[in-house]
Coordinates of C-alpha atoms in Angstrom, one line a residue:
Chain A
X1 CA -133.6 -77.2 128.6
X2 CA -131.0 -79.5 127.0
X3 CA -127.6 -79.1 129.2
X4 CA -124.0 -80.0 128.4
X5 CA -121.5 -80.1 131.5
X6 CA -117.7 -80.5 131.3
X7 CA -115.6 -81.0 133.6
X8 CA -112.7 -80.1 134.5
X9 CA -112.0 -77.1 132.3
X10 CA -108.9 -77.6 132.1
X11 CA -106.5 -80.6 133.5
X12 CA -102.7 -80.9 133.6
X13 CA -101.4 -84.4 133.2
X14 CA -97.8 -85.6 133.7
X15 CA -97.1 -88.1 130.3
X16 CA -98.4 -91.7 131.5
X17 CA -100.4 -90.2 134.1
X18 CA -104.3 -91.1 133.4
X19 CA -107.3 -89.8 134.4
X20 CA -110.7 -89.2 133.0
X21 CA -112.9 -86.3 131.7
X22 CA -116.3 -85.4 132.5
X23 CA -119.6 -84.8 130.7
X24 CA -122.9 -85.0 132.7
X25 CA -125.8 -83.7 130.8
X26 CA -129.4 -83.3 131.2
X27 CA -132.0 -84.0 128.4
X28 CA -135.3 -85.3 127.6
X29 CA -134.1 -88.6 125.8
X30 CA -130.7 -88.9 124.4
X31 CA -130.6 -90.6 120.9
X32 CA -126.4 -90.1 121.2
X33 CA -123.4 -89.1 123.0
X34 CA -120.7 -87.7 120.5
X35 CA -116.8 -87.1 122.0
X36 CA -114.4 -84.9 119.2
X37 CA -111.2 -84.0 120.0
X38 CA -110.2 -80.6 118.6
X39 CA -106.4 -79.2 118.3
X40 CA -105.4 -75.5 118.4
X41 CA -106.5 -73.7 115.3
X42 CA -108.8 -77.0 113.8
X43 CA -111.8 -78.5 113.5
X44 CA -113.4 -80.8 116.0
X45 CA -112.4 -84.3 115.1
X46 CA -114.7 -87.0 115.8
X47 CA -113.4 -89.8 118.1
X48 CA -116.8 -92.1 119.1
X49 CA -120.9 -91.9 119.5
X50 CA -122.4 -93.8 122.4
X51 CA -126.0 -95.0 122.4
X52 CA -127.4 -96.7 125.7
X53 CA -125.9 -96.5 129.0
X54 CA -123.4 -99.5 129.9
X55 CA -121.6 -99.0 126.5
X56 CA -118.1 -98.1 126.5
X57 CA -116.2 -97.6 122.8
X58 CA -111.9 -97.9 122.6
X59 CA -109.3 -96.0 120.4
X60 CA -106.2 -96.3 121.5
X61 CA -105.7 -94.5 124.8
X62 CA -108.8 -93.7 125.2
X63 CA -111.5 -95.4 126.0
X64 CA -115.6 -93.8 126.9
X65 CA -118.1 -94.5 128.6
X66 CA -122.2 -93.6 129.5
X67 CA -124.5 -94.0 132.2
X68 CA -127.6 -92.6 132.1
X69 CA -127.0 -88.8 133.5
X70 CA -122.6 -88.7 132.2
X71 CA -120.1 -89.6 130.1
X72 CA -116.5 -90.3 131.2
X73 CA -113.7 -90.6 128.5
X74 CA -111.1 -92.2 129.8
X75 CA -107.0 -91.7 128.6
X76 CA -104.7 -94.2 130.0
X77 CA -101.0 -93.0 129.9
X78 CA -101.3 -90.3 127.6
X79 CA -98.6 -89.0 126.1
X80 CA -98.1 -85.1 124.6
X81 CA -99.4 -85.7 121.6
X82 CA -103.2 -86.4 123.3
X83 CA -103.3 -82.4 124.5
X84 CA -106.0 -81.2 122.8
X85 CA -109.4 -80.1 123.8
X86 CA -112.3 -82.6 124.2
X87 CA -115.5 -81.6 123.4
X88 CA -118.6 -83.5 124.2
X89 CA -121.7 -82.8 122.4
X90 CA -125.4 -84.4 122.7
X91 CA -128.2 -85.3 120.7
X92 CA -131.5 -85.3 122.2
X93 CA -134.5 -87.8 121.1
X94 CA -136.7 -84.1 120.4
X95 CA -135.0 -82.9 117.3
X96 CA -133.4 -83.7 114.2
X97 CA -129.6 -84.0 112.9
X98 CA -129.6 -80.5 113.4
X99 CA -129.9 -80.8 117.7
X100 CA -126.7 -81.3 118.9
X101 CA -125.7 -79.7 122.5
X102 CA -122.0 -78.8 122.7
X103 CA -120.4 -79.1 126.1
X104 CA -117.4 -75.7 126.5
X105 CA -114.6 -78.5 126.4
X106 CA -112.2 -80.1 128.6
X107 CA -108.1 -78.3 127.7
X108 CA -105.9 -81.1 128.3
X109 CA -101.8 -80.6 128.5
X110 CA -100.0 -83.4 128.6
X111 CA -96.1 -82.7 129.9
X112 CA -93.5 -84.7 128.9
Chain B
X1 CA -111.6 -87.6 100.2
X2 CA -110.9 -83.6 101.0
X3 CA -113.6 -83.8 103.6
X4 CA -114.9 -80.3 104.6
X5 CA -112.9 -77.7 103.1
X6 CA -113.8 -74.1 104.5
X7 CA -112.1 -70.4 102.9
X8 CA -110.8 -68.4 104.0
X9 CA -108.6 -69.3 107.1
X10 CA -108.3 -65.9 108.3
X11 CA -110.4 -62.8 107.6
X12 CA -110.6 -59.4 109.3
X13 CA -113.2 -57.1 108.2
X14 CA -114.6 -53.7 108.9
X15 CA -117.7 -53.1 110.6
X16 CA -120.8 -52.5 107.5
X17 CA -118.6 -54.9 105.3
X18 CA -119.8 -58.0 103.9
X19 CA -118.2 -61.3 103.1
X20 CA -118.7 -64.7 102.3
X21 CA -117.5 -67.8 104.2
X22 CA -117.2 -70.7 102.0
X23 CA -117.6 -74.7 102.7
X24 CA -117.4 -77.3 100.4
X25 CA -117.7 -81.2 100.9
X26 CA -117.3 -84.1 99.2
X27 CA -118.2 -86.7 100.9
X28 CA -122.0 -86.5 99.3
X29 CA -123.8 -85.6 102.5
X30 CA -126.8 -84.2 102.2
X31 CA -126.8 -82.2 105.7
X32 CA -124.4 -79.2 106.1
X33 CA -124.6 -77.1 109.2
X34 CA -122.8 -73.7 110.3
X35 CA -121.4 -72.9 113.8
X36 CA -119.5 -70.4 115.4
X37 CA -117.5 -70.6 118.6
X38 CA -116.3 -68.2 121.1
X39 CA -113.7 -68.8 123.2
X40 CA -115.1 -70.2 126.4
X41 CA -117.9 -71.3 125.2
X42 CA -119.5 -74.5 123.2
X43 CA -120.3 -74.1 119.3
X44 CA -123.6 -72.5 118.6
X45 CA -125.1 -73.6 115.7
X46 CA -125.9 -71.0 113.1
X47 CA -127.9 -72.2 109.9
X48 CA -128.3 -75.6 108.9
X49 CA -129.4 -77.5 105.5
X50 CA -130.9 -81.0 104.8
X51 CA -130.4 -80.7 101.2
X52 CA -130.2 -78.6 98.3
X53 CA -132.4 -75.7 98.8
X54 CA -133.3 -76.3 101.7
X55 CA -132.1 -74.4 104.8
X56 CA -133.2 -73.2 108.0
X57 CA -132.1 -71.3 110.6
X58 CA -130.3 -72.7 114.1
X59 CA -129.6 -71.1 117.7
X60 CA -127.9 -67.9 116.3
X61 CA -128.8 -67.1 112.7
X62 CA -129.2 -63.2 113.0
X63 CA -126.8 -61.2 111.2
X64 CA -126.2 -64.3 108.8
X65 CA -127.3 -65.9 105.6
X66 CA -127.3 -68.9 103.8
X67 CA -128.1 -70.8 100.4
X68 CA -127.6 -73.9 99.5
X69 CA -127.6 -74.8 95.6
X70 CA -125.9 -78.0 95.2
X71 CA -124.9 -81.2 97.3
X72 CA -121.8 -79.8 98.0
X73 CA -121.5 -76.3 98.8
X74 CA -123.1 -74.5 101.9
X75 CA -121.8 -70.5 101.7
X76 CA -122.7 -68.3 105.3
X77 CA -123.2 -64.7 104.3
X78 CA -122.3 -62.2 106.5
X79 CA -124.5 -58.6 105.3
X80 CA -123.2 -55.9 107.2
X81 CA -120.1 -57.0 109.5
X82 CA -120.6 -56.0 113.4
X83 CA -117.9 -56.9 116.3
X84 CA -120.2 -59.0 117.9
X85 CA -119.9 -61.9 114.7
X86 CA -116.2 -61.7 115.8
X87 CA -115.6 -65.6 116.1
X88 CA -114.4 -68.9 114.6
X89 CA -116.4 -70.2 112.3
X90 CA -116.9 -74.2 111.3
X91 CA -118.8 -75.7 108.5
X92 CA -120.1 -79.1 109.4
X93 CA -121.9 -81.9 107.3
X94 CA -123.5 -85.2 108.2
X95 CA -125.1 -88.4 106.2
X96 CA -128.6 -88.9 107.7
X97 CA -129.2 -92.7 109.3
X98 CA -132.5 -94.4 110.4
X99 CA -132.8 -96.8 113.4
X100 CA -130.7 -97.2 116.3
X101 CA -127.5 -95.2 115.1
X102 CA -127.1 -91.6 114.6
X103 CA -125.8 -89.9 112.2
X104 CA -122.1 -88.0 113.0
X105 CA -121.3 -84.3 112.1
X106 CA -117.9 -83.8 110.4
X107 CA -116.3 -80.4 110.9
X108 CA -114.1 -78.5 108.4
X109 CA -110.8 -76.6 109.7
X110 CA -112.3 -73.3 110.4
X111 CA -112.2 -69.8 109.4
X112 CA -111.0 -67.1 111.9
X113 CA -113.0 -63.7 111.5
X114 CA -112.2 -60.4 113.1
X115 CA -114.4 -57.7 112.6
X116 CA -113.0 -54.1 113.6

């Protein structure tokens, strides 16, 4: 069974403190690795898609990554405006556009 | 571009009663999906359409309906309203690709339904 793992639930950073969110997942072939960022009371935003293990994609003060079994996204000094929740979702190579596994979400609070 | 626009924001209902959620995009995809989420828990995908009048049903589609008659507009029925479909709901659509790339699912804002 396709599996999405996030981790931590949530996470409490102190503005300019960075650190890194989680995914691992487990599926038969992965034709993608999708992060969205989604504010209180919205819809998931979309932030990157990774293909093949090694790649890493930037936006600002974030930056993600893939290996073959996880997915770290990566926020370098964040400030208060980057608490949100961060979904990760996956789409396996068995499927169509329809497939996507959605991890529960990382909550992140950033304190000024 | 509006995106994905979804009505109502807010809805509470009474257990029997019916309602429509609407979605509309205009971005010319031809693949619109429907997910709820619970708190706690990742989105569940309810219905799904590659194109007009075609649809099919996802992880969770009991309880629910859909049609889709044009390009644009992707309505989830709700027949007889029971506590359980208490949720947020989000209207997605997507452009399909070939080759290496994917294609990426953008979400409307959501609409919040209580049923009592």
């Amino acid at each position: 069974e396709d599996q999405v793992t996030q981790s931590p639930e949530a996470l409490r950073l102190q503005e300019g403190e960075s650190s890194s969110l989680n995914c691992s997942y487990t599926v038969s072939g992965l034709r993608g690795l999708f992060w969205y960022r989604q504010d209180p009371g919205k819809g998931p935003e979309f932030l990157f898609t990774l293909y093949s293990a090694g790649e890493e994609k930037e936006k600002e003060r974030l930056k993600a990554t893939l290996t073959k079994k996880e997915s770290f996204l990566h926020i370098t000094a964040p400030k208060p405006e980057d608490s949100a929740t961060y979904l990760c979702a996956v789409r396996p190579t068995q499927g169509g556009s329809e497939k996507l596994v959605f991890g529960k979400g990382t909550k992140l609070t950033v304190n000024p | 571009n509006a995106g994905v626009t979804q009505t109502p924001k807010f809805r509470i209902l009474k257990i029997g009663q019916s309602m429509t959620l609407q979605c509309t995009q205009d971005m010319n995809h031809n693949y619109m999906y429907w997910y709820r989420q619970d708190p706690g828990m990742g989105l569940k995908l309810i219905y799904y359409s590659v194109g007009a009048g075609i649809t099919d049903k996802g992880e969770v589609p009991n309880g629910y309906n859909v049609s889709r008659s044009t390009t644009e507009d992707f309505p989830l029925r709700l027949e007889l309203a029971a506590p359980s479909q208490t949720s947020v709901y989000f209207c997605a659509s997507s452009y399909p690709t070939s080759g290496k790339h994917t294609d990426t699912q953008y979400f409307g804002p959501g609409t919040r339904l209580t049923v009592l």
